[in-house]
Amino acid sequence: MPTKQEISEICNELRRLRINPQPCLGVVKKYWENVQGALPRVKEAISEGWCDNPTGLFINSCRSGAKGKNTVTEDVSAWFEWARKQRIVLAMSGGVVYTPDGEAVDVREMMRRFPRSGVNMQDSKISFDCLR
């Protein structure tokens, strides 16, 4: 179950995508495990110009578990959240993480530089299409 802070962050992200978060709240809570995959799918659809109803796409993607092409695995996501809390990175996009000093570094390289116990880079599969 997501925390109030996590729901608030998702609502802010939905607003940035010009999606009213109100009709999405029930789906976000019920299908929380799918939200992080649904957001990139909606962003891609908007940027590619094939989505006329981003709210509907987000809701359906949450329900079905559909993900965007640039969705990271749980290992990479867990590492990123840990690194963000440690203030090692600020953001991640397209297989690149951004450090507090503005440097853009490949996420695999940063995972090598800053290993987190329990995350084996050899076993982590980054499913970014742009890294293949």
mmCIF file of C-alpha atoms in Angstrom, residues 14-125:
data_model
loop_
_atom_site.group_PDB
_atom_site.id
_atom_site.type_symbol
_atom_site.label_atom_id
_atom_site.label_comp_id
_atom_site.label_asym_id
_atom_site.label_seq_id
_atom_site.Cartn_x
_atom_site.Cartn_y
_atom_site.Cartn_z
ATOM 1 C CA LEU A 14 -0.011 13.129 -13.270
ATOM 2 C CA ARG A 15 -0.696 16.879 -13.127
ATOM 3 C CA ARG A 16 2.557 17.490 -15.037
ATOM 4 C CA LEU A 17 1.141 15.198 -17.717
ATOM 5 C CA ARG A 18 -2.105 17.226 -17.669
ATOM 6 C CA ILE A 19 -4.000 14.303 -16.133
ATOM 7 C CA ASN A 20 -6.563 15.001 -13.417
ATOM 8 C CA PRO A 21 -5.425 12.720 -10.573
ATOM 9 C CA GLN A 22 -8.887 12.462 -8.959
ATOM 10 C CA PRO A 23 -10.285 9.722 -11.238
ATOM 11 C CA CYS A 24 -6.963 7.851 -10.965
ATOM 12 C CA LEU A 25 -6.655 7.618 -7.177
ATOM 13 C CA GLY A 26 -8.550 4.354 -6.728
ATOM 14 C CA VAL A 27 -6.568 2.688 -9.501
ATOM 15 C CA VAL A 28 -3.279 4.039 -8.120
ATOM 16 C CA LYS A 29 -4.021 2.535 -4.707
ATOM 17 C CA LYS A 30 -5.331 -0.785 -6.042
ATOM 18 C CA TYR A 31 -2.636 -1.320 -8.684
ATOM 19 C CA TRP A 32 0.280 0.449 -6.968
ATOM 20 C CA GLU A 33 2.807 -2.113 -8.233
ATOM 21 C CA ASN A 34 1.965 -1.118 -11.844
ATOM 22 C CA VAL A 35 2.070 2.689 -11.487
ATOM 23 C CA GLN A 36 5.820 3.029 -12.126
ATOM 24 C CA GLY A 37 5.421 1.194 -15.440
ATOM 25 C CA ALA A 38 2.254 3.031 -16.478
ATOM 26 C CA LEU A 39 3.751 6.523 -16.143
ATOM 27 C CA PRO A 40 6.505 5.986 -18.758
ATOM 28 C CA ARG A 41 3.937 4.417 -21.104
ATOM 29 C CA VAL A 42 1.777 7.548 -20.927
ATOM 30 C CA LYS A 43 4.805 9.845 -21.334
ATOM 31 C CA GLU A 44 5.923 7.911 -24.417
ATOM 32 C CA ALA A 45 2.411 7.926 -25.892
ATOM 33 C CA ILE A 46 2.140 11.691 -25.427
ATOM 34 C CA SER A 47 5.584 12.371 -26.885
ATOM 35 C CA GLU A 48 4.945 10.016 -29.827
ATOM 36 C CA GLY A 49 1.579 11.694 -30.454
ATOM 37 C CA TRP A 50 -0.637 8.601 -30.487
ATOM 38 C CA CYS A 51 -2.554 9.188 -27.244
ATOM 39 C CA ASP A 52 -5.790 11.176 -27.295
ATOM 40 C CA ASN A 53 -6.815 10.167 -23.755
ATOM 41 C CA PRO A 54 -3.831 10.094 -21.355
ATOM 42 C CA THR A 55 -6.089 9.561 -18.319
ATOM 43 C CA GLY A 56 -7.657 6.473 -19.865
ATOM 44 C CA LEU A 57 -4.284 5.153 -21.000
ATOM 45 C CA PHE A 58 -2.839 5.618 -17.510
ATOM 46 C CA ILE A 59 -5.786 3.858 -15.840
ATOM 47 C CA ASN A 60 -5.777 0.979 -18.342
ATOM 48 C CA SER A 61 -1.976 0.629 -18.107
ATOM 49 C CA CYS A 62 -2.192 0.431 -14.312
ATOM 50 C CA ARG A 63 -4.887 -2.222 -14.519
ATOM 51 C CA SER A 64 -3.161 -4.325 -17.179
ATOM 52 C CA GLY A 65 0.414 -3.845 -15.989
ATOM 53 C CA ALA A 66 1.483 -2.438 -19.367
ATOM 54 C CA LYS A 67 4.824 -0.634 -19.245
ATOM 55 C CA GLY A 68 6.646 1.871 -21.336
ATOM 56 C CA LYS A 69 9.671 0.883 -23.367
ATOM 57 C CA ASN A 70 11.978 2.705 -20.959
ATOM 58 C CA THR A 71 10.887 0.956 -17.778
ATOM 59 C CA VAL A 72 13.570 -0.180 -15.366
ATOM 60 C CA THR A 73 13.677 -3.444 -13.445
ATOM 61 C CA GLU A 74 12.959 -3.612 -9.730
ATOM 62 C CA ASP A 75 16.698 -3.935 -8.935
ATOM 63 C CA VAL A 76 17.545 -0.742 -10.798
ATOM 64 C CA SER A 77 14.542 1.040 -9.326
ATOM 65 C CA ALA A 78 15.520 -0.024 -5.796
ATOM 66 C CA TRP A 79 19.112 1.084 -6.390
ATOM 67 C CA PHE A 80 17.924 4.454 -7.749
ATOM 68 C CA GLU A 81 15.668 5.078 -4.734
ATOM 69 C CA TRP A 82 18.530 4.188 -2.388
ATOM 70 C CA ALA A 83 20.982 6.414 -4.300
ATOM 71 C CA ARG A 84 18.493 9.292 -4.373
ATOM 72 C CA LYS A 85 18.018 9.091 -0.596
ATOM 73 C CA GLN A 86 21.817 9.062 -0.195
ATOM 74 C CA ARG A 87 21.941 12.184 -2.424
ATOM 75 C CA ILE A 88 24.176 10.385 -4.912
ATOM 76 C CA VAL A 89 21.734 11.026 -7.772
ATOM 77 C CA LEU A 90 18.858 13.394 -8.355
ATOM 78 C CA ALA A 91 17.054 11.966 -11.377
ATOM 79 C CA MET A 92 17.066 9.182 -13.942
ATOM 80 C CA SER A 93 15.971 9.261 -17.565
ATOM 81 C CA GLY A 94 16.662 7.009 -20.525
ATOM 82 C CA GLY A 95 19.341 4.914 -18.806
ATOM 83 C CA VAL A 96 21.175 7.969 -17.478
ATOM 84 C CA VAL A 97 21.283 9.254 -13.915
ATOM 85 C CA TYR A 98 21.996 12.842 -12.985
ATOM 86 C CA THR A 99 24.249 13.696 -10.074
ATOM 87 C CA PRO A 100 23.758 16.692 -7.765
ATOM 88 C CA ASP A 101 26.500 18.547 -9.651
ATOM 89 C CA GLY A 102 24.631 18.069 -12.952
ATOM 90 C CA GLU A 103 26.773 15.270 -14.391
ATOM 91 C CA ALA A 104 24.932 12.752 -16.588
ATOM 92 C CA VAL A 105 26.252 9.203 -16.050
ATOM 93 C CA ASP A 106 25.120 5.827 -17.406
ATOM 94 C CA VAL A 107 23.044 4.107 -14.708
ATOM 95 C CA ARG A 108 25.088 0.889 -14.994
ATOM 96 C CA GLU A 109 28.292 2.841 -14.372
ATOM 97 C CA MET A 110 26.809 4.544 -11.309
ATOM 98 C CA MET A 111 25.588 1.192 -9.971
ATOM 99 C CA ARG A 112 29.154 -0.072 -10.357
ATOM 100 C CA ARG A 113 30.632 3.007 -8.632
ATOM 101 C CA PHE A 114 28.107 2.991 -5.792
ATOM 102 C CA PRO A 115 27.065 -0.608 -5.133
ATOM 103 C CA ARG A 116 24.175 -1.190 -2.774
ATOM 104 C CA SER A 117 24.186 -4.356 -0.736
ATOM 105 C CA GLY A 118 21.698 -6.855 -2.097
ATOM 106 C CA VAL A 119 21.882 -5.515 -5.671
ATOM 107 C CA ASN A 120 24.168 -7.475 -7.959
ATOM 108 C CA MET A 121 24.863 -5.492 -11.124
ATOM 109 C CA GLN A 122 25.625 -8.715 -13.007
ATOM 110 C CA ASP A 123 22.096 -9.967 -12.286
ATOM 111 C CA SER A 124 20.357 -6.639 -12.907
ATOM 112 C CA LYS A 125 18.762 -6.333 -16.293
#
